[in-house]
Amino acid sequence: MKRRTFFQRLFGSLGVAVASPVAVAASRPVLIQESPLAGFQFYRGDAIWPSMIVGAQLDLVREPNNSHDTNAVAVYFKKDKLGYVPRGENGAVAQMLDRGEKLVAKIVRLTVDEDPWQRVRFDVFLV
């Protein structure tokens, strides 16, 4: 009896489903990074601050033609631009978006602070 057949019969008789590690990993979001929001003070952040909550989903929009940063990734809350993934942290996210990988972002911390870099932190997940 081949080893594969043996394990299929063994696990099948026990009622255990065997899944590949890739399938298991693909079924759960994978944390890519946590970042502060760059440029908060230049967009609509203050105007929509009262409606933002921890856990809210953010949209990541690639801006490959951005004149300041070819890896630019804008961050939106609903339809309002909040700022960007910081320049020093956007390379991997930009590459993944360019490859068509599905990324989602969520607010993990909101802090009332005069320093705009301290106001919003968000996580980026591969889903």
PDB file of C-alpha atoms in Angstrom:
ATOM      1  CA  MET A   1       0.000   0.000   0.000  1.00  0.00           C
ATOM      2  CA  LYS A   2       1.333   3.415  -0.862  1.00  0.00           C
ATOM      3  CA  ARG A   3       2.005   5.840   1.971  1.00  0.00           C
ATOM      4  CA  ARG A   4      -0.477   8.407   0.592  1.00  0.00           C
ATOM      5  CA  THR A   5      -3.253   5.805   0.357  1.00  0.00           C
ATOM      6  CA  PHE A   6      -2.464   4.614   3.872  1.00  0.00           C
ATOM      7  CA  PHE A   7      -2.791   8.135   5.356  1.00  0.00           C
ATOM      8  CA  GLN A   8      -5.945   8.864   3.380  1.00  0.00           C
ATOM      9  CA  ARG A   9      -7.567   5.699   4.716  1.00  0.00           C
ATOM     10  CA  LEU A  10      -6.284   6.286   8.246  1.00  0.00           C
ATOM     11  CA  PHE A  11      -7.437   9.885   8.536  1.00  0.00           C
ATOM     12  CA  GLY A  12     -10.590   9.206   6.563  1.00  0.00           C
ATOM     13  CA  SER A  13     -11.575   6.427   8.965  1.00  0.00           C
ATOM     14  CA  LEU A  14     -11.024   8.756  11.899  1.00  0.00           C
ATOM     15  CA  GLY A  15     -13.222  11.433  10.359  1.00  0.00           C
ATOM     16  CA  VAL A  16     -10.336  13.876  10.196  1.00  0.00           C
ATOM     17  CA  ALA A  17     -10.032  16.207   7.249  1.00  0.00           C
ATOM     18  CA  VAL A  18      -6.497  16.779   6.092  1.00  0.00           C
ATOM     19  CA  ALA A  19      -5.784  20.180   4.523  1.00  0.00           C
ATOM     20  CA  SER A  20      -2.603  21.452   3.040  1.00  0.00           C
ATOM     21  CA  PRO A  21      -0.751  24.151   5.038  1.00  0.00           C
ATOM     22  CA  VAL A  22      -1.193  26.546   2.111  1.00  0.00           C
ATOM     23  CA  ALA A  23      -4.984  26.154   2.171  1.00  0.00           C
ATOM     24  CA  VAL A  24      -5.072  26.687   5.944  1.00  0.00           C
ATOM     25  CA  ALA A  25      -2.881  29.814   5.770  1.00  0.00           C
ATOM     26  CA  ALA A  26      -4.893  31.221   2.882  1.00  0.00           C
ATOM     27  CA  SER A  27      -8.116  30.960   4.874  1.00  0.00           C
ATOM     28  CA  ARG A  28      -6.923  33.365   7.594  1.00  0.00           C
ATOM     29  CA  PRO A  29      -5.751  36.964   7.253  1.00  0.00           C
ATOM     30  CA  VAL A  30      -1.996  37.327   7.651  1.00  0.00           C
ATOM     31  CA  LEU A  31      -0.669  40.475   9.329  1.00  0.00           C
ATOM     32  CA  ILE A  32       1.788  42.206   7.000  1.00  0.00           C
ATOM     33  CA  GLN A  33       2.572  45.317   9.052  1.00  0.00           C
ATOM     34  CA  GLU A  34       1.362  47.940  11.512  1.00  0.00           C
ATOM     35  CA  SER A  35       2.008  51.537  10.530  1.00  0.00           C
ATOM     36  CA  PRO A  36       1.269  55.116  11.500  1.00  0.00           C
ATOM     37  CA  LEU A  37      -0.721  57.117   8.985  1.00  0.00           C
ATOM     38  CA  ALA A  38       1.431  59.592   7.044  1.00  0.00           C
ATOM     39  CA  GLY A  39       0.003  62.912   5.879  1.00  0.00           C
ATOM     40  CA  PHE A  40      -3.064  62.905   8.146  1.00  0.00           C
ATOM     41  CA  GLN A  41      -2.843  66.684   8.568  1.00  0.00           C
ATOM     42  CA  PHE A  42      -3.065  67.303   4.793  1.00  0.00           C
ATOM     43  CA  TYR A  43      -6.325  65.447   4.097  1.00  0.00           C
ATOM     44  CA  ARG A  44      -9.812  65.084   5.597  1.00  0.00           C
ATOM     45  CA  GLY A  45      -8.776  63.317   8.786  1.00  0.00           C
ATOM     46  CA  ASP A  46      -9.842  66.047  11.198  1.00  0.00           C
ATOM     47  CA  ALA A  47     -13.230  66.475   9.496  1.00  0.00           C
ATOM     48  CA  ILE A  48     -14.113  62.787   9.719  1.00  0.00           C
ATOM     49  CA  TRP A  49     -12.336  62.024  13.015  1.00  0.00           C
ATOM     50  CA  PRO A  50     -15.623  61.684  14.981  1.00  0.00           C
ATOM     51  CA  SER A  51     -16.837  58.894  12.683  1.00  0.00           C
ATOM     52  CA  MET A  52     -13.617  56.856  12.808  1.00  0.00           C
ATOM     53  CA  ILE A  53     -13.500  53.863  15.174  1.00  0.00           C
ATOM     54  CA  VAL A  54     -10.930  51.227  16.070  1.00  0.00           C
ATOM     55  CA  GLY A  55     -11.538  48.165  13.932  1.00  0.00           C
ATOM     56  CA  ALA A  56     -12.932  50.136  10.993  1.00  0.00           C
ATOM     57  CA  GLN A  57     -11.767  48.980   7.585  1.00  0.00           C
ATOM     58  CA  LEU A  58      -9.541  51.217   5.487  1.00  0.00           C
ATOM     59  CA  ASP A  59      -8.985  50.954   1.740  1.00  0.00           C
ATOM     60  CA  LEU A  60      -5.494  50.898   0.252  1.00  0.00           C
ATOM     61  CA  VAL A  61      -5.179  52.495  -3.180  1.00  0.00           C
ATOM     62  CA  ARG A  62      -1.980  52.215  -5.174  1.00  0.00           C
ATOM     63  CA  GLU A  63      -0.687  55.451  -6.753  1.00  0.00           C
ATOM     64  CA  PRO A  64       2.179  54.315  -9.033  1.00  0.00           C
ATOM     65  CA  ASN A  65       2.276  57.684 -10.826  1.00  0.00           C
ATOM     66  CA  ASN A  66       2.658  59.714  -7.633  1.00  0.00           C
ATOM     67  CA  SER A  67       5.363  62.315  -8.335  1.00  0.00           C
ATOM     68  CA  HIS A  68       6.719  62.183  -4.760  1.00  0.00           C
ATOM     69  CA  ASP A  69       6.910  58.409  -4.304  1.00  0.00           C
ATOM     70  CA  THR A  70       6.629  55.666  -6.935  1.00  0.00           C
ATOM     71  CA  ASN A  71       5.615  53.200  -4.185  1.00  0.00           C
ATOM     72  CA  ALA A  72       2.825  55.456  -2.884  1.00  0.00           C
ATOM     73  CA  VAL A  73      -0.180  53.740  -1.320  1.00  0.00           C
ATOM     74  CA  ALA A  74      -3.047  56.036  -0.304  1.00  0.00           C
ATOM     75  CA  VAL A  75      -5.236  55.176   2.679  1.00  0.00           C
ATOM     76  CA  TYR A  76      -8.987  55.876   2.555  1.00  0.00           C
ATOM     77  CA  PHE A  77     -11.725  55.709   5.157  1.00  0.00           C
ATOM     78  CA  LYS A  78     -14.926  55.156   3.217  1.00  0.00           C
ATOM     79  CA  LYS A  79     -14.492  57.668   0.366  1.00  0.00           C
ATOM     80  CA  ASP A  80     -12.247  60.119   2.201  1.00  0.00           C
ATOM     81  CA  LYS A  81      -8.479  60.112   1.761  1.00  0.00           C
ATOM     82  CA  LEU A  82      -6.745  60.076   5.145  1.00  0.00           C
ATOM     83  CA  GLY A  83      -3.125  60.001   4.013  1.00  0.00           C
ATOM     84  CA  TYR A  84      -0.578  57.378   3.027  1.00  0.00           C
ATOM     85  CA  VAL A  85       1.310  54.295   4.121  1.00  0.00           C
ATOM     86  CA  PRO A  86       4.622  55.880   5.225  1.00  0.00           C
ATOM     87  CA  ARG A  87       7.306  56.051   2.525  1.00  0.00           C
ATOM     88  CA  GLY A  88       9.751  53.904   4.479  1.00  0.00           C
ATOM     89  CA  GLU A  89       7.129  51.181   5.001  1.00  0.00           C
ATOM     90  CA  ASN A  90       5.241  51.084   1.711  1.00  0.00           C
ATOM     91  CA  GLY A  91       7.501  48.983  -0.547  1.00  0.00           C
ATOM     92  CA  ALA A  92       6.124  45.541   0.286  1.00  0.00           C
ATOM     93  CA  VAL A  93       2.525  46.770   0.312  1.00  0.00           C
ATOM     94  CA  ALA A  94       2.982  48.471  -3.084  1.00  0.00           C
ATOM     95  CA  GLN A  95       4.499  45.313  -4.592  1.00  0.00           C
ATOM     96  CA  MET A  96       1.707  43.136  -3.256  1.00  0.00           C
ATOM     97  CA  LEU A  97      -0.969  45.465  -4.604  1.00  0.00           C
ATOM     98  CA  ASP A  98       0.827  45.579  -7.964  1.00  0.00           C
ATOM     99  CA  ARG A  99       0.688  41.764  -8.081  1.00  0.00           C
ATOM    100  CA  GLY A 100      -3.050  41.892  -7.457  1.00  0.00           C
ATOM    101  CA  GLU A 101      -2.919  40.415  -3.977  1.00  0.00           C
ATOM    102  CA  LYS A 102      -5.889  41.256  -1.759  1.00  0.00           C
ATOM    103  CA  LEU A 103      -4.902  43.471   1.149  1.00  0.00           C
ATOM    104  CA  VAL A 104      -7.139  45.034   3.752  1.00  0.00           C
ATOM    105  CA  ALA A 105      -6.289  47.552   6.432  1.00  0.00           C
ATOM    106  CA  LYS A 106      -7.946  48.210   9.778  1.00  0.00           C
ATOM    107  CA  ILE A 107      -7.597  50.969  12.321  1.00  0.00           C
ATOM    108  CA  VAL A 108      -5.884  49.638  15.455  1.00  0.00           C
ATOM    109  CA  ARG A 109      -5.384  52.858  17.406  1.00  0.00           C
ATOM    110  CA  LEU A 110      -6.805  56.370  17.435  1.00  0.00           C
ATOM    111  CA  THR A 111      -5.094  58.900  19.670  1.00  0.00           C
ATOM    112  CA  VAL A 112      -5.885  62.556  20.242  1.00  0.00           C
ATOM    113  CA  ASP A 113      -2.435  64.072  19.816  1.00  0.00           C
ATOM    114  CA  GLU A 114      -1.000  67.240  18.312  1.00  0.00           C
ATOM    115  CA  ASP A 115       1.532  65.149  16.372  1.00  0.00           C
ATOM    116  CA  PRO A 116      -0.356  63.925  13.280  1.00  0.00           C
ATOM    117  CA  TRP A 117       1.923  60.857  13.076  1.00  0.00           C
ATOM    118  CA  GLN A 118       0.511  59.722  16.437  1.00  0.00           C
ATOM    119  CA  ARG A 119      -3.180  60.100  15.565  1.00  0.00           C
ATOM    120  CA  VAL A 120      -3.912  56.913  13.587  1.00  0.00           C
ATOM    121  CA  ARG A 121      -2.229  53.493  13.486  1.00  0.00           C
ATOM    122  CA  PHE A 122      -3.420  50.751  11.195  1.00  0.00           C
ATOM    123  CA  ASP A 123      -2.684  47.124  10.395  1.00  0.00           C
ATOM    124  CA  VAL A 124      -2.338  45.745   6.871  1.00  0.00           C
ATOM    125  CA  PHE A 125      -3.453  42.149   6.264  1.00  0.00           C
ATOM    126  CA  LEU A 126      -3.115  39.748   3.361  1.00  0.00           C
ATOM    127  CA  VAL A 127      -6.468  38.006   2.921  1.00  0.00           C
TER     128      VAL A 127
END
